[in-house]
CSV table of C-alpha atoms in Angstrom, one decimal:
chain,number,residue,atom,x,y,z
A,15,UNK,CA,71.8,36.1,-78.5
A,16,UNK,CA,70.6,32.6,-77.8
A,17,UNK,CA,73.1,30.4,-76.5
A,18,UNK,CA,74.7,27.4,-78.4
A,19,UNK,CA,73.1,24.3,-77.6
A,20,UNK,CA,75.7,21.7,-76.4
A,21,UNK,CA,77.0,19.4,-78.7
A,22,UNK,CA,75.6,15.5,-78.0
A,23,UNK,CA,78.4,13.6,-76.8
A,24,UNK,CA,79.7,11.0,-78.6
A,25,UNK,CA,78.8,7.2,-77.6
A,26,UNK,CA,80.6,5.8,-75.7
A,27,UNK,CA,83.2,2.6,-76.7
A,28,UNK,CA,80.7,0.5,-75.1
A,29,UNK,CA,77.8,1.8,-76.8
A,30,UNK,CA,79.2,1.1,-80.1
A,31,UNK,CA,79.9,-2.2,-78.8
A,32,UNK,CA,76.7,-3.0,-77.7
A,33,UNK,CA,74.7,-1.2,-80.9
A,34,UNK,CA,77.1,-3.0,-82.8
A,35,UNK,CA,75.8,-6.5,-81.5
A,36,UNK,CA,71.9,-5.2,-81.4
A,37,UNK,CA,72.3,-5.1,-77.4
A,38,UNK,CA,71.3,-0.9,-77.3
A,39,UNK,CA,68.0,-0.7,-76.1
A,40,UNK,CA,65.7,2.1,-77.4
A,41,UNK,CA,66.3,4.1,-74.0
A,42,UNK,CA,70.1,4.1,-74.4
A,43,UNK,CA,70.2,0.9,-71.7
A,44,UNK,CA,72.2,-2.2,-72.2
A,45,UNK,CA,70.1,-5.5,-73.1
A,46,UNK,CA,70.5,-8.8,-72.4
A,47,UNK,CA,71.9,-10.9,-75.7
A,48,UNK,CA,69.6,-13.3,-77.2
A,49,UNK,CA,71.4,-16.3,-76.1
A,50,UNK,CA,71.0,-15.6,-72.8
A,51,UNK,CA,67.2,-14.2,-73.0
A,52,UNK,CA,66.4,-17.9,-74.9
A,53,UNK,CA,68.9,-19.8,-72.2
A,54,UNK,CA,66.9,-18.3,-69.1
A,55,UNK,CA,63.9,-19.5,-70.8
A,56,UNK,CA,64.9,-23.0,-71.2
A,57,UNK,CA,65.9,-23.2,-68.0
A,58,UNK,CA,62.6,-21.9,-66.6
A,59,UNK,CA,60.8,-24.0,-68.7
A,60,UNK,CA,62.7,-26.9,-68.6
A,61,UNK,CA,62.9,-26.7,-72.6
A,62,UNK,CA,66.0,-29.0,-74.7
A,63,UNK,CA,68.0,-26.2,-75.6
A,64,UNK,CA,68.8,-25.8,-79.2
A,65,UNK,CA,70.0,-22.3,-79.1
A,66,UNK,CA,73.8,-21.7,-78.1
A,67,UNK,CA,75.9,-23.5,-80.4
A,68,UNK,CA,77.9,-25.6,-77.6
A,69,UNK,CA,77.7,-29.5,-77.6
A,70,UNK,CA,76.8,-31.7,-74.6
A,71,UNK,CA,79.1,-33.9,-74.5
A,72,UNK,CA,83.1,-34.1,-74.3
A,73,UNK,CA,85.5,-34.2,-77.1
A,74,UNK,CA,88.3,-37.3,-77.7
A,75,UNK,CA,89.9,-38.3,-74.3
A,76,UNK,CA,93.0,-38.6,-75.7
A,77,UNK,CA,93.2,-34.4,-76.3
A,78,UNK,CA,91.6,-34.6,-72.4
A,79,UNK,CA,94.0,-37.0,-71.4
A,80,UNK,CA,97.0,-34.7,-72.9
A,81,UNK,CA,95.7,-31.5,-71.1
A,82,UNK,CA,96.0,-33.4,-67.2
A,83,UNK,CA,99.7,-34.7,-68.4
A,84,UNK,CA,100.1,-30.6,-69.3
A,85,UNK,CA,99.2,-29.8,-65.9
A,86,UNK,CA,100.8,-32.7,-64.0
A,87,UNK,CA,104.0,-31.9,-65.6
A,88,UNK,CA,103.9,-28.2,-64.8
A,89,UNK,CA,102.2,-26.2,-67.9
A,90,UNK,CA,100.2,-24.1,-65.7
A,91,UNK,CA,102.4,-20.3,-65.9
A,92,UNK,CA,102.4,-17.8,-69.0
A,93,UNK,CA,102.7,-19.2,-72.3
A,94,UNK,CA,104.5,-17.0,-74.8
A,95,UNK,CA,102.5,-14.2,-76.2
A,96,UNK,CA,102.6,-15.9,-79.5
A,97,UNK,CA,101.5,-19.2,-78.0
A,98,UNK,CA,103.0,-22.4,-77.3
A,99,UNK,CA,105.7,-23.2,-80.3
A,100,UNK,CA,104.2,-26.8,-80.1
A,101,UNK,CA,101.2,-25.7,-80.8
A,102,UNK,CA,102.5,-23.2,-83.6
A,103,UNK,CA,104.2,-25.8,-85.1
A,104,UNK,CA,100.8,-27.9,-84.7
A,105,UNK,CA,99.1,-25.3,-86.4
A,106,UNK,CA,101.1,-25.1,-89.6
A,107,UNK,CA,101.5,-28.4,-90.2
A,108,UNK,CA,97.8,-29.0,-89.9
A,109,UNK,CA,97.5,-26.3,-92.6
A,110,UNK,CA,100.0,-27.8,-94.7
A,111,UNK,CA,98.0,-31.0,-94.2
A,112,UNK,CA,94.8,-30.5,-95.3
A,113,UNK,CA,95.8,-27.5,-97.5
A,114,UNK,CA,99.2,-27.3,-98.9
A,115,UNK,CA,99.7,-23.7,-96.8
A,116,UNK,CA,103.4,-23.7,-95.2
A,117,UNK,CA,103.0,-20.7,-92.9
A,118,UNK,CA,106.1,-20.2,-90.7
A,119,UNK,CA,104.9,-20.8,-87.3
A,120,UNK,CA,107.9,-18.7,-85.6
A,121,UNK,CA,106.2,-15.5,-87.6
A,122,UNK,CA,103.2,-16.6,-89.6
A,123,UNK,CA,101.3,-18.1,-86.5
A,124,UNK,CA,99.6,-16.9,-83.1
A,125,UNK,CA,98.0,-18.7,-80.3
A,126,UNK,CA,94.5,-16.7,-79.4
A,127,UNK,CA,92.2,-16.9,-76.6
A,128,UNK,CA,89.6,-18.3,-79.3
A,129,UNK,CA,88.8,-17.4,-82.6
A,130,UNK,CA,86.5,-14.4,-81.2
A,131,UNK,CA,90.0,-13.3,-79.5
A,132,UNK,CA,91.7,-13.6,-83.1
A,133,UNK,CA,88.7,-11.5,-85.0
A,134,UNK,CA,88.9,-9.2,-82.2
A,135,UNK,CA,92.3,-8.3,-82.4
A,136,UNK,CA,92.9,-8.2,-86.7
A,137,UNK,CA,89.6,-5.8,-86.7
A,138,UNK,CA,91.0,-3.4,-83.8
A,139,UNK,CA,94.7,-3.8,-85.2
A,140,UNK,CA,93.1,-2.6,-89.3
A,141,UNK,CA,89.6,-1.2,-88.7
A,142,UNK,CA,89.5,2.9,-88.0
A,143,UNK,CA,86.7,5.4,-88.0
A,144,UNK,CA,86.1,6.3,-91.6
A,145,UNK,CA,86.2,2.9,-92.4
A,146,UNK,CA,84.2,-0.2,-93.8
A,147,UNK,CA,84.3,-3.6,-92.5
A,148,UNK,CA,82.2,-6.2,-95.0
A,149,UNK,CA,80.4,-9.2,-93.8
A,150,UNK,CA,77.7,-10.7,-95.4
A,151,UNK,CA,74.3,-10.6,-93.1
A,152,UNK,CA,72.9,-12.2,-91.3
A,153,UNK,CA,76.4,-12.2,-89.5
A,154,UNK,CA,78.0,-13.6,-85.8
A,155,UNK,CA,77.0,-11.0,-83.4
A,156,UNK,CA,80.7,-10.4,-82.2
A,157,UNK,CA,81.7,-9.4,-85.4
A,158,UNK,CA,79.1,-6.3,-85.1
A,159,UNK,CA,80.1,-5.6,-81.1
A,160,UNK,CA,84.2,-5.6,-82.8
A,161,UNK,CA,83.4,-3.5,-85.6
A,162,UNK,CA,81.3,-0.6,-83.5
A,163,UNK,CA,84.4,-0.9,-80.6
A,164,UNK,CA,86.5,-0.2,-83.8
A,165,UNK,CA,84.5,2.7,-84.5
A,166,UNK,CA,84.5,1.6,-88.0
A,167,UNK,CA,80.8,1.4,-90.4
A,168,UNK,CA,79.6,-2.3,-90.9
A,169,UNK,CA,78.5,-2.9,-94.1
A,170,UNK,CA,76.9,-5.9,-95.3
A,171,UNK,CA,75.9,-8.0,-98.3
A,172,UNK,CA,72.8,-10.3,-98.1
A,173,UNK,CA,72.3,-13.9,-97.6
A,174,UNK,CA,68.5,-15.2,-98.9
A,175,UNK,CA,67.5,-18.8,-98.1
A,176,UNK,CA,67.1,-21.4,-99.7
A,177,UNK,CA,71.3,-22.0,-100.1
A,178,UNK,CA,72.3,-18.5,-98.7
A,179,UNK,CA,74.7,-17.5,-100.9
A,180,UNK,CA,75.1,-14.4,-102.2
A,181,UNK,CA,73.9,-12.2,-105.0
A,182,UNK,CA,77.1,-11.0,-106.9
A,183,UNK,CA,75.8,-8.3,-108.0
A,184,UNK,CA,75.2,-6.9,-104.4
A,185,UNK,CA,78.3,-8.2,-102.9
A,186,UNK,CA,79.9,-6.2,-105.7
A,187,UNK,CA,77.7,-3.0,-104.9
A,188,UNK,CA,79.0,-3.5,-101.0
A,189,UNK,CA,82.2,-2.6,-101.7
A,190,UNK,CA,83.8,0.9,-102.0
A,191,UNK,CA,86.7,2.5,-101.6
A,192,UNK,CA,86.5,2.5,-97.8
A,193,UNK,CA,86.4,-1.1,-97.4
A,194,UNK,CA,89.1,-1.4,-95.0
A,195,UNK,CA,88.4,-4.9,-94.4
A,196,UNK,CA,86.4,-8.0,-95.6
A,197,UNK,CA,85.4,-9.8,-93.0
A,198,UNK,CA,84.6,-13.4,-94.5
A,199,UNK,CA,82.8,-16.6,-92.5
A,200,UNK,CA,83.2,-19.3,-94.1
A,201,UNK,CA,81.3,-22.5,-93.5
A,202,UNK,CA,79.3,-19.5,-92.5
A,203,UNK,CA,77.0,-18.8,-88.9
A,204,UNK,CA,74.0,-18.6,-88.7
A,205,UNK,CA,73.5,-20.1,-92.2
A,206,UNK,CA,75.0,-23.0,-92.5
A,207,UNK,CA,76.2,-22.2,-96.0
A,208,UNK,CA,80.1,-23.5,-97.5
A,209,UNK,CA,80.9,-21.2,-99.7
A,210,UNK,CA,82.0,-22.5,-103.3
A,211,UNK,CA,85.6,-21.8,-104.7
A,212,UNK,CA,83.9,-19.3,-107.3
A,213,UNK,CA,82.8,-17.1,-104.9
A,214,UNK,CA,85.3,-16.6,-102.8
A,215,UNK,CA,87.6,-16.3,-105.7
A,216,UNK,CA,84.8,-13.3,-106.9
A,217,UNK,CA,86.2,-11.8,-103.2
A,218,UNK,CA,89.8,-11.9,-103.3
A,219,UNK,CA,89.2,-10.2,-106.6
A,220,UNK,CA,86.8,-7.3,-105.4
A,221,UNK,CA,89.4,-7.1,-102.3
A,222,UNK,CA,92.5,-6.6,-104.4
A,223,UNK,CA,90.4,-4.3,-106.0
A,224,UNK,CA,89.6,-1.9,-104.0
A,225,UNK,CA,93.3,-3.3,-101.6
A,226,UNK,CA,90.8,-4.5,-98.7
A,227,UNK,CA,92.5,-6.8,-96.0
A,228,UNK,CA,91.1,-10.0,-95.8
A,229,UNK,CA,90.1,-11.5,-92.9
A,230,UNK,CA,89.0,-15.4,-92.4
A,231,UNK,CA,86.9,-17.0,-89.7
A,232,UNK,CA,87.2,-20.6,-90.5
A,233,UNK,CA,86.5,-22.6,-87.2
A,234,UNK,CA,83.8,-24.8,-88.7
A,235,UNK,CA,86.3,-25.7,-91.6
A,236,UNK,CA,86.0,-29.4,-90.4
A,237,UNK,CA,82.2,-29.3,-89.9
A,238,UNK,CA,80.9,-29.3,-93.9
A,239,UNK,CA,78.3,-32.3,-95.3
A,240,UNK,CA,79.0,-33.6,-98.4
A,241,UNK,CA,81.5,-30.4,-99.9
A,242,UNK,CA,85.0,-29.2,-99.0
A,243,UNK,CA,86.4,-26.6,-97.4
A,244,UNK,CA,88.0,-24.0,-99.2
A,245,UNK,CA,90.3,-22.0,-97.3
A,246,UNK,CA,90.5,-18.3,-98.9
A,247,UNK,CA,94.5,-18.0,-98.2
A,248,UNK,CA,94.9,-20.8,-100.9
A,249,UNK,CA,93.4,-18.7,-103.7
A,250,UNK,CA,95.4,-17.1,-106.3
A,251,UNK,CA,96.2,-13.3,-105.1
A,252,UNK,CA,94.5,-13.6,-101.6
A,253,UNK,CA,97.6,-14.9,-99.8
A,254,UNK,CA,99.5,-11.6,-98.9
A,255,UNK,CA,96.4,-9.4,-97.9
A,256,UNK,CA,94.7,-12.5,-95.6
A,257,UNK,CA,94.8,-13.7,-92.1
A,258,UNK,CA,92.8,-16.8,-91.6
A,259,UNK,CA,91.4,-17.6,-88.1
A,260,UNK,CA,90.5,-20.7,-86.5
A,261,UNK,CA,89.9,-22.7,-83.5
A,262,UNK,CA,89.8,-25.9,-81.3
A,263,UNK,CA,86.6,-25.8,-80.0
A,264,UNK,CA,84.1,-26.3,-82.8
A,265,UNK,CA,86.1,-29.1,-84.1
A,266,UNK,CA,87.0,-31.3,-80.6
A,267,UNK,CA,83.8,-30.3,-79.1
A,268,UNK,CA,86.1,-28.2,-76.3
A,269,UNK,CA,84.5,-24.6,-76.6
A,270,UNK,CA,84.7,-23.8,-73.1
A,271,UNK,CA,88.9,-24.7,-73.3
A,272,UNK,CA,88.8,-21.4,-76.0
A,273,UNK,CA,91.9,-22.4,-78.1
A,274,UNK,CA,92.1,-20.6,-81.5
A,275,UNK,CA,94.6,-18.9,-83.9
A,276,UNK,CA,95.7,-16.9,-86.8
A,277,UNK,CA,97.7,-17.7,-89.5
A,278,UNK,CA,98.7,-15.4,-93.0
A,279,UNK,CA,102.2,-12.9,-94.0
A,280,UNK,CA,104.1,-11.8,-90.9
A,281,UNK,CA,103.2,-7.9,-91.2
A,282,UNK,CA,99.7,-8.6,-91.1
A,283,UNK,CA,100.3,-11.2,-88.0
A,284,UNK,CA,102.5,-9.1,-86.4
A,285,UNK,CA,99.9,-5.9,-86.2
A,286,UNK,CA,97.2,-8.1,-85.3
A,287,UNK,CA,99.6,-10.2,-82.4
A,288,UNK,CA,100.6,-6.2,-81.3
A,289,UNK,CA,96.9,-5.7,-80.2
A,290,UNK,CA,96.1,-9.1,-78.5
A,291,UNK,CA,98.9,-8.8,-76.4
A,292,UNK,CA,97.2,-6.3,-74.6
A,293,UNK,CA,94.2,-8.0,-74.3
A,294,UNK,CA,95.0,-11.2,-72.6
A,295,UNK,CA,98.8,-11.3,-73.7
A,296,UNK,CA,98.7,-15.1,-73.2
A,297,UNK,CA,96.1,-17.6,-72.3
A,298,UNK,CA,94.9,-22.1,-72.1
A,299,UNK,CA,98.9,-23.1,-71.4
A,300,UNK,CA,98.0,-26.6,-70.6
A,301,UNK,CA,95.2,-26.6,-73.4
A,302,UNK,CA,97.4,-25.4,-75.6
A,303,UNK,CA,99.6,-28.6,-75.5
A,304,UNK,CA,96.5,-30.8,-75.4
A,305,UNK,CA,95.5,-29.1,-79.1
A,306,UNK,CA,98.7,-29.3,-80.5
A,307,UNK,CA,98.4,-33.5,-80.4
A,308,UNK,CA,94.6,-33.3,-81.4
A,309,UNK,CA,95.4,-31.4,-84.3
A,310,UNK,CA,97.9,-34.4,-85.5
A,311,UNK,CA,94.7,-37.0,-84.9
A,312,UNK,CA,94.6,-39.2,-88.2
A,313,UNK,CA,91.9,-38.2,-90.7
A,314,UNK,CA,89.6,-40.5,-89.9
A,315,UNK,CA,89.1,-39.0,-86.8
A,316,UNK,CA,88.4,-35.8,-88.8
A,317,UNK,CA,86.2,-37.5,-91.5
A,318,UNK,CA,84.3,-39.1,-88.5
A,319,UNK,CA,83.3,-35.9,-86.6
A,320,UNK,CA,81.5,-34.7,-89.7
A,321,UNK,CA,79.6,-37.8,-90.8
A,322,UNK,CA,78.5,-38.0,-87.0
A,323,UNK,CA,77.5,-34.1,-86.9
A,324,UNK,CA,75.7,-34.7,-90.7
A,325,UNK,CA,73.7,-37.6,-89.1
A,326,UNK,CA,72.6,-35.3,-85.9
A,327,UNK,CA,71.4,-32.8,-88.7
A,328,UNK,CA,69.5,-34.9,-90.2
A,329,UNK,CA,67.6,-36.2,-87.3
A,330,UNK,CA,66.7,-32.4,-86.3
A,331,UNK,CA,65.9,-31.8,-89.2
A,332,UNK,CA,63.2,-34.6,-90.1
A,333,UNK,CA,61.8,-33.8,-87.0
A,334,UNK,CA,61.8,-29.9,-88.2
A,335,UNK,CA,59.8,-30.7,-91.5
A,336,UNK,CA,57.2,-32.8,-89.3
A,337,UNK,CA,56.6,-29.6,-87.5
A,338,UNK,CA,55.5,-28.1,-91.0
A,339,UNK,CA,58.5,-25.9,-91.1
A,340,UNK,CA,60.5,-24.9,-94.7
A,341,UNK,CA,63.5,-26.6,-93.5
A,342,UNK,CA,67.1,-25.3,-95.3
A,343,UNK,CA,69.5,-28.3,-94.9
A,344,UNK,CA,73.2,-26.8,-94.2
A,345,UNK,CA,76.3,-27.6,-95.8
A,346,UNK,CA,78.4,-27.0,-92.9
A,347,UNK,CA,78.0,-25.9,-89.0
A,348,UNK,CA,76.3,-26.7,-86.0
A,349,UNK,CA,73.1,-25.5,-87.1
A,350,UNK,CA,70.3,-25.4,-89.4
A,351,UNK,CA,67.7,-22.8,-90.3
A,352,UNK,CA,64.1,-22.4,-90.4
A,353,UNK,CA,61.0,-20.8,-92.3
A,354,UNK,CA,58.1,-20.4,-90.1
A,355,UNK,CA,56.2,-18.8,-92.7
A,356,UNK,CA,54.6,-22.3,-94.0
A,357,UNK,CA,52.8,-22.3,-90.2
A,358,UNK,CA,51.4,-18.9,-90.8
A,359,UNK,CA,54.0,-17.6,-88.7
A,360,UNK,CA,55.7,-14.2,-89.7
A,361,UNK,CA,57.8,-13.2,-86.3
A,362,UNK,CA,60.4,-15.6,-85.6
A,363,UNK,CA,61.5,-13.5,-82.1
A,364,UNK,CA,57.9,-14.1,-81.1
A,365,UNK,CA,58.2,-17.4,-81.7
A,366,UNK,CA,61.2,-18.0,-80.4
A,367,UNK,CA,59.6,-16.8,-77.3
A,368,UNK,CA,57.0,-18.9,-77.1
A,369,UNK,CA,58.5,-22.2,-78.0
A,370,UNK,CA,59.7,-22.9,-75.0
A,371,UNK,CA,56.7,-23.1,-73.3
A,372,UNK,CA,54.6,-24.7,-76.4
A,373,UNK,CA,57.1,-27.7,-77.1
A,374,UNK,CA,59.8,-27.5,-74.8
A,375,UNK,CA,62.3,-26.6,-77.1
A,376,UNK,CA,65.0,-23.4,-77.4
A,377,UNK,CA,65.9,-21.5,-80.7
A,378,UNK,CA,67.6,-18.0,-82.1
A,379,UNK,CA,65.6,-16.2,-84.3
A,380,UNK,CA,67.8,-15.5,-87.1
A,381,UNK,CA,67.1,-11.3,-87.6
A,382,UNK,CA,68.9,-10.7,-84.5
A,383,UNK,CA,71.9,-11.3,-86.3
A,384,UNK,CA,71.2,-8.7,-88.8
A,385,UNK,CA,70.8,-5.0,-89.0
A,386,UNK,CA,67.0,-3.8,-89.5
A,387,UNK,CA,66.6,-4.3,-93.5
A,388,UNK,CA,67.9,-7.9,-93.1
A,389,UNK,CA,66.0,-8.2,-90.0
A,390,UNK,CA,63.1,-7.3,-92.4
A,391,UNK,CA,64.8,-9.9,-94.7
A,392,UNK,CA,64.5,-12.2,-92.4
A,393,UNK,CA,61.8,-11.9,-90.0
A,394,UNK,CA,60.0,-15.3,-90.3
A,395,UNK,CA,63.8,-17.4,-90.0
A,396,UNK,CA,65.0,-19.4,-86.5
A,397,UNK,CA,67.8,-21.0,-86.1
A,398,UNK,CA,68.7,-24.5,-84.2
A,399,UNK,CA,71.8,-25.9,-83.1
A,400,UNK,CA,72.5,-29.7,-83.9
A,401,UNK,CA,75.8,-30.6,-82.0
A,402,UNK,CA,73.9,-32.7,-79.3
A,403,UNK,CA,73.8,-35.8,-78.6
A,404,UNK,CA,71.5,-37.8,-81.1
A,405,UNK,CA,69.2,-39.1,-78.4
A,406,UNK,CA,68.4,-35.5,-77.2
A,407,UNK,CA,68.0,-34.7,-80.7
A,408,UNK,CA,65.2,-37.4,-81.3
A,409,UNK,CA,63.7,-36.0,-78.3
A,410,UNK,CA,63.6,-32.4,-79.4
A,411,UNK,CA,62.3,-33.6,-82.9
A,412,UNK,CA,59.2,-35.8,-81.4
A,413,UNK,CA,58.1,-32.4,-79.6
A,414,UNK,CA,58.9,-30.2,-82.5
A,415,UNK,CA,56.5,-32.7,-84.3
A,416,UNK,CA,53.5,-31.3,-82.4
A,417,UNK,CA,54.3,-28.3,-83.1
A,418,UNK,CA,51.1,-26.6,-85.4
A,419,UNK,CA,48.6,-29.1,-83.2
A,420,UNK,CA,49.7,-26.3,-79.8
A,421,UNK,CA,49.7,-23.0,-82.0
């Protein structure tokens, strides 16, 4: 009688993070993420970095100016779990603001360590082994890392250039009756695409369908070029089975302060606040004062940052066409995307490896944000970030420029 072979063990809660976020190496190691693989090789190569979408310079000295009264005056011990009330209050006004929503900010409302703190916790508060989460592809590599944690199965629905938006038939066909969650970005990373009202009214539908939570990452919702945002907890029936997340950092140009929140009905709030109290219970107490008075900054100041960002767009991007690129102008973001297929180019990682040393410039190829068929999908994409300042930009466009001369 032949012994029974050992069952394989299970991975580990790190390994489904890091297979999640395409960080699993073939050999079962741990890799390095792509941000920091392209990062290293600017610096080595002294290459204007386009990759990481952080900007290079400050945001309004005013929201600066509030976060040294917060400390001079004493802000610097716990905040409440649920955040600052000034800044809950902040939070639901700004919503009733821009989009006639009223949540209550004493139980509709809570402060996270960023917006990835706020995804984090809604997936790991609803997601459970058996289930689905749905994103569309290519998709922010945290929301991969969360969903593998979670033990949950990603699922995806496609996005194909030129406008990235989606094929109804196949975000239809995503769906099933385990789709625990929906898991909606929106102006989206790493497209750049705003999603129009009819879609993500087509979403709220197939969600009530098959009774899928929600859930909203919205932090570029002040970032869009030329169309407005919609936010999804507006739409007719998505209101009770949504939690919308957002943050300070996209839209002050403060990511490192890592500010965000969540918003939608108080059981859904509540289950997600029960989880991120054990992960950093409370975070940013000065910051969190400084964001409450930035978020009541008049409109013009929020009309501005976006005609400022759409003119940095469009600088990288002439200089992206020069290079003979297919260049896919973005409605909304930090960042536009690339074909390199017009240069006779077909691998976009290999390229992305190269062009620091060819031109001087950083990128992200765009299939490491997918799983292997949209990697497929995508092969010959790259993505660059535009939230830097405009004289860098013209800089990065002259050497993009030579580009096909150096291949």
């Amino acid at each position: 009688m032949h012994p029974r072979p050992e069952p394989s063990p299970a991975p580990a809660p790190w390994q489904r993070t890091a297979l999640g976020a395409n960080l699993l190496a073939p050999d079962g190691g741990l890799g390095v993420t792509i941000f920091e693989e392209m990062t290293g090789l600017a610096v080595r190569t002294g290459a204007i970095n386009l990759g990481q979408g952080f900007p290079d310079e400050d945001g309004p000295l005013e929201i600066r100016e509030a976060a040294r009264a917060a400390i001079s005056s004493g802000a610097n011990q716990y905040a409440p779990g649920k955040g600052l009330p000034l800044l809950r209050e902040a939070v639901a006004a700004h919503q009733e603001r821009f989009y006639g929503l009223a949540p209550d900010p004493e139980t509709e409302v809570v402060i996270t360590t960023g917006a990835t703190e706020g995804i984090a916790a809604s997936l790991l508060a609803f997601a459970r082994p058996g289930d689905e989460v749905l994103t569309f592809e290519p998709f922010y590599d945290s929301y991969g890392a969360v969903i593998g944690l979670a033990g949950a199965t990603h699922v995806t629905a496609p996005l194909a250039a030129p406008d990235f938006l989606p094929d109804m038939a196949a975000l239809e066909a995503a769906f099933s009756q385990r789709t625990r969650v929906v898991l909606l970005n929106n102006p989206h990373n790493p497209t750049g695409a705003v999603f129009p009202r009819s879609v993500l009214q087509r979403i709220v539908e197939l969600a009530r369908k098959y009774d899928s939570i929600i859930i909203t990452d919205e932090v570029y919702e002040h970032l869009t070029f030329g169309v407005s945002h919609t936010p999804v907890a507006g739409l007719p029936g998505a209101a009770e089975r949504t939690i919308t997340i957002s943050s300070a950092g996209k839209t002050f140009s403060l990511t490192g302060w890592k500010v965000g929140w969540l918003s939608g009905p108080a059981e859904l709030v509540a289950a997600a606040r029960t989880v991120k109290q054990f992960l950093t219970y409370s975070s940013g107490t000065p910051f969190q004062a400084a964001i409450a008075a930035g978020l009541a900054l008049p409109d013009d100041f929020f009309k501005g940052i976006a005609a400022d960002l759409e003119r940095k767009r469009d600088i990288l991007s002439a200089g992206l066409r020069a290079a003979g690129f297919d260049v896919f102008s973005p409605q909304g973001t930090y960042f536009v995307n690339v074909d390199t297929a017009p240069l006779g180019i077909t691998d976009s990682v290999d390229l992305a490896r190269r062009l620091p040393a060819l031109v001087g410039v950083a990128a992200i190829p765009v299939p490491v944000f997918c799983h292997p068929e949209g990697a497929e999908r995508t092969r010959s994409l790259l993505r660059f970030a535009f939230c830097k300042k405009a004289a860098v930009l013209e800089e990065a466009a002259g050497r993009l420029a030579t580009l096909s001369e150096k291949l």
